[in-house]
mmCIF file of C-alpha atoms in Angstrom:
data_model
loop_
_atom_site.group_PDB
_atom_site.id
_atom_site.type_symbol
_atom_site.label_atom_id
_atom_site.label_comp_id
_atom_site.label_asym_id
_atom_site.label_seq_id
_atom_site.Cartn_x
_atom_site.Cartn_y
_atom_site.Cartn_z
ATOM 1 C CA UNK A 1 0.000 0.000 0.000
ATOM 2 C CA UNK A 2 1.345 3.545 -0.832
ATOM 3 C CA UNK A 3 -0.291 5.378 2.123
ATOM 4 C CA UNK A 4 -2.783 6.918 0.504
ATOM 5 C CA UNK A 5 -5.713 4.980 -0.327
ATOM 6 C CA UNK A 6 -8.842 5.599 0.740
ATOM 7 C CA UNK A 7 -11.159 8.435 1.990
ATOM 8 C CA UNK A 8 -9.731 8.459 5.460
ATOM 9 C CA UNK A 9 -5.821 8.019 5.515
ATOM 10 C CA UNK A 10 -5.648 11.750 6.343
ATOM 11 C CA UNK A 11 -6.979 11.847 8.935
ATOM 12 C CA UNK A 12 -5.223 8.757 10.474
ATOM 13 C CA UNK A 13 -2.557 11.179 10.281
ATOM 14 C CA UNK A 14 -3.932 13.178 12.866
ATOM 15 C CA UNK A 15 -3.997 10.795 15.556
ATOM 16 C CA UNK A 16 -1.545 7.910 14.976
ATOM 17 C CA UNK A 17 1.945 9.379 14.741
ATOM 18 C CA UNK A 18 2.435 11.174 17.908
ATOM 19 C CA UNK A 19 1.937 7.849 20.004
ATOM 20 C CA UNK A 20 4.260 6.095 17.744
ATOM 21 C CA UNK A 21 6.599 8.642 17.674
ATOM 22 C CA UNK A 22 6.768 8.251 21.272
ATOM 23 C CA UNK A 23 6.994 4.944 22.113
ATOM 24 C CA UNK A 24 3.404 4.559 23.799
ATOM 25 C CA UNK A 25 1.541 1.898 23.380
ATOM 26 C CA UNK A 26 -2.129 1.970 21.926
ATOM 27 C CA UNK A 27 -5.449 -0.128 21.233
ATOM 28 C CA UNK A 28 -8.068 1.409 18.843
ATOM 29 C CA UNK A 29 -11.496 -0.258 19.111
ATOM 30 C CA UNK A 30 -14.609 1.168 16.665
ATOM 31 C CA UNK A 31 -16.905 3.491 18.176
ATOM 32 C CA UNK A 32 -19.186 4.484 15.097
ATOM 33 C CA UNK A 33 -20.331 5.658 12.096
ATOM 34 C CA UNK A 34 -20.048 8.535 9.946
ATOM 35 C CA UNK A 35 -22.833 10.496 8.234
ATOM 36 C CA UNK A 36 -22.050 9.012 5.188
ATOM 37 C CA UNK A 37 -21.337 5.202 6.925
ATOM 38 C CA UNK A 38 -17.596 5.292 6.962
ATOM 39 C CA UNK A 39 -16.353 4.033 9.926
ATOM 40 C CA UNK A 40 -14.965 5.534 13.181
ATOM 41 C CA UNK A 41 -12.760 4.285 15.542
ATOM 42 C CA UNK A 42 -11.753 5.379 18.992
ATOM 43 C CA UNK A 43 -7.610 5.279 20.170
ATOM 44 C CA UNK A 44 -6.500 4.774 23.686
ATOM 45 C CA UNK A 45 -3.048 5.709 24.505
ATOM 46 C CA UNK A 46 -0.915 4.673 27.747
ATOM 47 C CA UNK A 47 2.232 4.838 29.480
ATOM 48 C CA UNK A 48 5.163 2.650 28.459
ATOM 49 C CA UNK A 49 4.621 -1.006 29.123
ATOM 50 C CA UNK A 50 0.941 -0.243 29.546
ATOM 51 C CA UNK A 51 -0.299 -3.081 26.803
ATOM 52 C CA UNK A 52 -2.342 -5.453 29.069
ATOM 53 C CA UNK A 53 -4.357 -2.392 30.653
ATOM 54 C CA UNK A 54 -4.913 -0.654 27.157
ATOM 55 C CA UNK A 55 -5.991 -3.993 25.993
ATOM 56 C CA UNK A 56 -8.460 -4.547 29.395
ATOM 57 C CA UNK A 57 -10.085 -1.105 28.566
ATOM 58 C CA UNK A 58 -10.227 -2.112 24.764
ATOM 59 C CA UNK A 59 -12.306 -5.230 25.833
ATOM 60 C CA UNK A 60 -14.286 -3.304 28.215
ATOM 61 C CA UNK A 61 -15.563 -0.616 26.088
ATOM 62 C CA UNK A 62 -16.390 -3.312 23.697
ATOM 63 C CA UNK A 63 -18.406 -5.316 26.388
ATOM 64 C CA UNK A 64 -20.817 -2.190 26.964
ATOM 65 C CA UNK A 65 -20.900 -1.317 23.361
ATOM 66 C CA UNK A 66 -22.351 -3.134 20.171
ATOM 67 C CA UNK A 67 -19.782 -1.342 17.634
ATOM 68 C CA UNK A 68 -17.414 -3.980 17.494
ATOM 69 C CA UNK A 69 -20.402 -6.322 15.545
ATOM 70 C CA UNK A 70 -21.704 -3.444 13.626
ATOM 71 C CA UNK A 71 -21.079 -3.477 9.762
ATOM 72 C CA UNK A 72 -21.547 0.032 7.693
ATOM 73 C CA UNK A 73 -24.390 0.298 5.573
ATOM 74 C CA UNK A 74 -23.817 -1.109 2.079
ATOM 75 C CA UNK A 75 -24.148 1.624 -0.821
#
C-alpha cells in the first residue's frame, strides 16, 4: 500500500503518529459511524509497558458497546 488509499488516511494522520513517535503503546477499538457510513474508531493511549491495561479497557468498552459487531451500511 502507498499510504494513501482511501477516503480516510488523512486523517489517520492526525492521531496515529504522535503515540508512535513516542513509544506509547495503543489499542483502537470502533466506536461508530459517519454520516455518510464510513467508519470511526476510537484510540486509547498509555504509558510505556501499559499493553495489558490498554488492551483490558479495549475489551471493556467493547463489552458495553455493540460497535465492534456493527457493519456500515452497504451503498
Amino acid at each position: 500500500a502507498s499510504g494513501s488509499e482511501g477516503p480516510v488516511q488523512p486523517n489517520n494522520r492526525a492521531i496515529v503518529p504522535a503515540s508512535n513517535l513516542a513509544g506509547l503503546p495503543a489499542v483502537v477499538v470502533p466506536c461508530g459511524f459517519t454520516t455518510p457510513g464510513l467508519p470511526v474508531a476510537l484510540q486509547f493511549v498509555g504509558p510505556a509497558w501499559s499493553e495489558p491495561t490498554l488492551v483490558a479497557l479495549g475489551e471493556w468498552f467493547q463489552s458495553r458497546t455493540e460497535w465492534h459487531s456493527m457493519r456500515p451500511p452497504q451503498p
